[in-house]
C-alpha positions as YAML, in Angstrom:
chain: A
units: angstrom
residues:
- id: 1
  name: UNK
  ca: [-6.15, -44.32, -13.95]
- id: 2
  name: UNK
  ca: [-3.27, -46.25, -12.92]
- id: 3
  name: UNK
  ca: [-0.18, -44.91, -10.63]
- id: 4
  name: UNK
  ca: [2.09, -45.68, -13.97]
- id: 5
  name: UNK
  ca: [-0.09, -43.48, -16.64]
- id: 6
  name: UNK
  ca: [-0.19, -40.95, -14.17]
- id: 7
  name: UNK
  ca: [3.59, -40.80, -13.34]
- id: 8
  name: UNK
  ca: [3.70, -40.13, -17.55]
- id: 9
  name: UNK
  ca: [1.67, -37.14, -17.13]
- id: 10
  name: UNK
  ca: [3.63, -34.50, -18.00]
- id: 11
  name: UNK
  ca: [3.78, -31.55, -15.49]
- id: 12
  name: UNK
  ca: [3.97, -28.45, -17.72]
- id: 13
  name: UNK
  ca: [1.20, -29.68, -19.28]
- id: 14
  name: UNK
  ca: [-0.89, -26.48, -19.20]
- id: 15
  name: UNK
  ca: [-4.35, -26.69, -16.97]
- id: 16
  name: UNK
  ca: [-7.91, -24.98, -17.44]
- id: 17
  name: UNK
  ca: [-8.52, -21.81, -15.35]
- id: 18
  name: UNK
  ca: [-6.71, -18.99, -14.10]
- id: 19
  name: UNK
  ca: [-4.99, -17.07, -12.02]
- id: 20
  name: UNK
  ca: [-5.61, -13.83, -10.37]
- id: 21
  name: UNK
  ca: [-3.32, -11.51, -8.31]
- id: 22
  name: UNK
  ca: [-5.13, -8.76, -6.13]
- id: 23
  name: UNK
  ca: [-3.73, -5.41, -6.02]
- id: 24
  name: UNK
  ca: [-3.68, -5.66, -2.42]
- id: 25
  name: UNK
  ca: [-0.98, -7.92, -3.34]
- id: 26
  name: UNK
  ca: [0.82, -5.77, -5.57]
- id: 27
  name: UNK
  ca: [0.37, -2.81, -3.48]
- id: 28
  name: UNK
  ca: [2.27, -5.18, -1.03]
- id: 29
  name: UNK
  ca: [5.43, -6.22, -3.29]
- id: 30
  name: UNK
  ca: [5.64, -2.59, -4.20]
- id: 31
  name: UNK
  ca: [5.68, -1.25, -0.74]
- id: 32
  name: UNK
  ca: [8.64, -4.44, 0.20]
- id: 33
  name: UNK
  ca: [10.39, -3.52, -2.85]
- id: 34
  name: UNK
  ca: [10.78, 0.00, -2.04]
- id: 35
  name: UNK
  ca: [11.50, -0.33, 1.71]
- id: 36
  name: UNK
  ca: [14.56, -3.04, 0.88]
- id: 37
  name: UNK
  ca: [16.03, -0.69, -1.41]
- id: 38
  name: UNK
  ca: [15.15, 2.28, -0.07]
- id: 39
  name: UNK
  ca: [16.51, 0.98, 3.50]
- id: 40
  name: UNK
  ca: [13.28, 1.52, 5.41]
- id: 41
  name: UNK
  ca: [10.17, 0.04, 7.43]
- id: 42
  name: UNK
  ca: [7.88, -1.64, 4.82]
- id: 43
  name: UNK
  ca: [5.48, 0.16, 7.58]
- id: 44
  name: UNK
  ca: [6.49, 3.67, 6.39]
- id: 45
  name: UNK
  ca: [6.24, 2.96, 3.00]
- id: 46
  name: UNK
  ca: [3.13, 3.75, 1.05]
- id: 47
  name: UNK
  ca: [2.61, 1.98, -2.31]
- id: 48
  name: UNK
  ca: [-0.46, 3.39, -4.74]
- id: 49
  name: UNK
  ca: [-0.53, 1.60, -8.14]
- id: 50
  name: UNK
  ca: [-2.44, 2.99, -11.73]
- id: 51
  name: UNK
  ca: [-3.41, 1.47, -14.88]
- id: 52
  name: UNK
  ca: [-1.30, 2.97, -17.33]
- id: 53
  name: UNK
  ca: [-2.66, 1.68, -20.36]
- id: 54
  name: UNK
  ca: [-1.96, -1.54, -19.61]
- id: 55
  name: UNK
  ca: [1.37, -1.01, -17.70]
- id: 56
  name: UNK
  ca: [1.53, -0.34, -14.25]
- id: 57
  name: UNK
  ca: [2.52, 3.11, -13.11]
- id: 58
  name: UNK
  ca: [3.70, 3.29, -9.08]
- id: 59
  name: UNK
  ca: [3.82, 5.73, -7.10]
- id: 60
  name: UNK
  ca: [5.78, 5.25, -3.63]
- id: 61
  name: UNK
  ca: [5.53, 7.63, -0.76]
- id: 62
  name: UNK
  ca: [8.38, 6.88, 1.77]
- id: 63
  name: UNK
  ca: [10.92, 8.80, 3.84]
- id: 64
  name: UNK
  ca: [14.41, 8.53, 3.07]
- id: 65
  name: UNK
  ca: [17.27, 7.63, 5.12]
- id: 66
  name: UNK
  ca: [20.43, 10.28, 5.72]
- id: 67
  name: UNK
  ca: [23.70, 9.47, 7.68]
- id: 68
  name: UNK
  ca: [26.63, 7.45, 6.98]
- id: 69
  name: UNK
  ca: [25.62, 3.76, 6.69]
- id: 70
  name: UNK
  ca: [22.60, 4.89, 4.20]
- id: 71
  name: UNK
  ca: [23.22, 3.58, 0.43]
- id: 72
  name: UNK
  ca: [24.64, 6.65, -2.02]
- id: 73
  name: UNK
  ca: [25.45, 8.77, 0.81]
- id: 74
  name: UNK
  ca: [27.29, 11.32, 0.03]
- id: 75
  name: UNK
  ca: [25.45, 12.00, -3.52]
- id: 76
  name: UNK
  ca: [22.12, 14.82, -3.22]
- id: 77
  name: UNK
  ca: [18.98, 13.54, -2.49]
- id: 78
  name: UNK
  ca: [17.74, 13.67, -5.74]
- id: 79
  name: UNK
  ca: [20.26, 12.16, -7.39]
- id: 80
  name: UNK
  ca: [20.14, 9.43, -5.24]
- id: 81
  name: UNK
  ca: [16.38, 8.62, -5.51]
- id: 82
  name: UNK
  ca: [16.24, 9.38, -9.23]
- id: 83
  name: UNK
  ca: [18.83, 6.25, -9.37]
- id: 84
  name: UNK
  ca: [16.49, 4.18, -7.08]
- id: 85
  name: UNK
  ca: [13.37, 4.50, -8.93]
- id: 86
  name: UNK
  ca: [14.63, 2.51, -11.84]
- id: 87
  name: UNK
  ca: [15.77, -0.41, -9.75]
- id: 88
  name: UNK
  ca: [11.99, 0.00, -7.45]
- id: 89
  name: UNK
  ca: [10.58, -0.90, -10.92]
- id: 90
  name: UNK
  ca: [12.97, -3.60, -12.39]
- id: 91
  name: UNK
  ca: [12.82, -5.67, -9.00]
- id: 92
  name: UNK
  ca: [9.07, -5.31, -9.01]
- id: 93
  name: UNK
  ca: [8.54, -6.33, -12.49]
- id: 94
  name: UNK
  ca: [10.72, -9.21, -12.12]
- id: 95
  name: UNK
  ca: [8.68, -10.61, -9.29]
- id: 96
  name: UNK
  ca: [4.97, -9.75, -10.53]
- id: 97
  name: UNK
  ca: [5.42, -10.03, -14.06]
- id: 98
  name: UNK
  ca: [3.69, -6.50, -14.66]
- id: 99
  name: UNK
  ca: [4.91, -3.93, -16.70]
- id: 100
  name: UNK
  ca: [5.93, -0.31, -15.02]
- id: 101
  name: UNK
  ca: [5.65, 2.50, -17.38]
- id: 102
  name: UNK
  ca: [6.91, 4.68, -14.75]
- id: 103
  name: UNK
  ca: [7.79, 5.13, -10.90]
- id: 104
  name: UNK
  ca: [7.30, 8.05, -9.14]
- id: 105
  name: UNK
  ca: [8.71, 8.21, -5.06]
- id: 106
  name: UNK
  ca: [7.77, 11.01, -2.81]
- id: 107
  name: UNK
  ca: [9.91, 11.70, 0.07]
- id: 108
  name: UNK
  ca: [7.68, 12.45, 3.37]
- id: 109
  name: UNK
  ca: [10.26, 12.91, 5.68]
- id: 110
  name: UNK
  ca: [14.07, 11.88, 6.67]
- id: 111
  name: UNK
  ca: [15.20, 8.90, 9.25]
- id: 112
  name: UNK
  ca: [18.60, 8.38, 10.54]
- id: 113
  name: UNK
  ca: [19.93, 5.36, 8.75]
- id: 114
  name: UNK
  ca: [20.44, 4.04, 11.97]
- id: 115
  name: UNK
  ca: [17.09, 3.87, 13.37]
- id: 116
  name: UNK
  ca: [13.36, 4.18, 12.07]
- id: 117
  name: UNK
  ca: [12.65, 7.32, 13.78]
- id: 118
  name: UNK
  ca: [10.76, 10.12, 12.12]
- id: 119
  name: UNK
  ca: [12.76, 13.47, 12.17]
...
């Protein structure tokens, strides 16, 4: 081929094969995801994902940061993570591509919002 059919080539022209995303990799995003909003350490956030037939269900394990410069403070605990659990699974479906039926977040403990110290 010459350098001028090849520069006609299309680009979106679609190719053979595939592509594959391990869940390690998904288990990652989720775990990013819910430490940014969340306000955490990625490292003390755990991320466990389920088939849900055919969705994605997530389940995040994290603690959750009290004091003044933590997001929503001032509103209960629950309220506050019920409200983050819907954005945890927007912002993960819009950079995966996979559907979340549902999100479910466990709270282990409580951090200042200062620091990542347990309490």
């Amino acid at each position: 081929m010459s350098e001028q059919s090849l520069a006609r080539v299309p680009v979106s022209v679609p190719r053979a094969g595939y592509t594959r995303v391990s869940a390690q990799a998904l288990t990652g995003t989720a775990r990013a995801v819910a430490a940014e909003i969340f306000g955490v350490d990625p490292v003390l956030v755990r991320a466990f994902l389920r088939d849900d037939a055919g969705y994605l269900a997530l389940t995040i394990h994290t603690p959750l940061p009290l004091g003044e410069t933590s997001g929503g403070a001032g509103l209960p605990v629950l309220d506050r993570v019920r409200a983050w659990r819907g954005t945890i699974g927007e912002r993960f479906s819009n950079l995966t591509g996979s559907l979340v039926s549902q999100v479910d977040v466990r709270v282990t403990g409580v951090i200042a919002a200062d620091t990542d110290r347990r309490r």
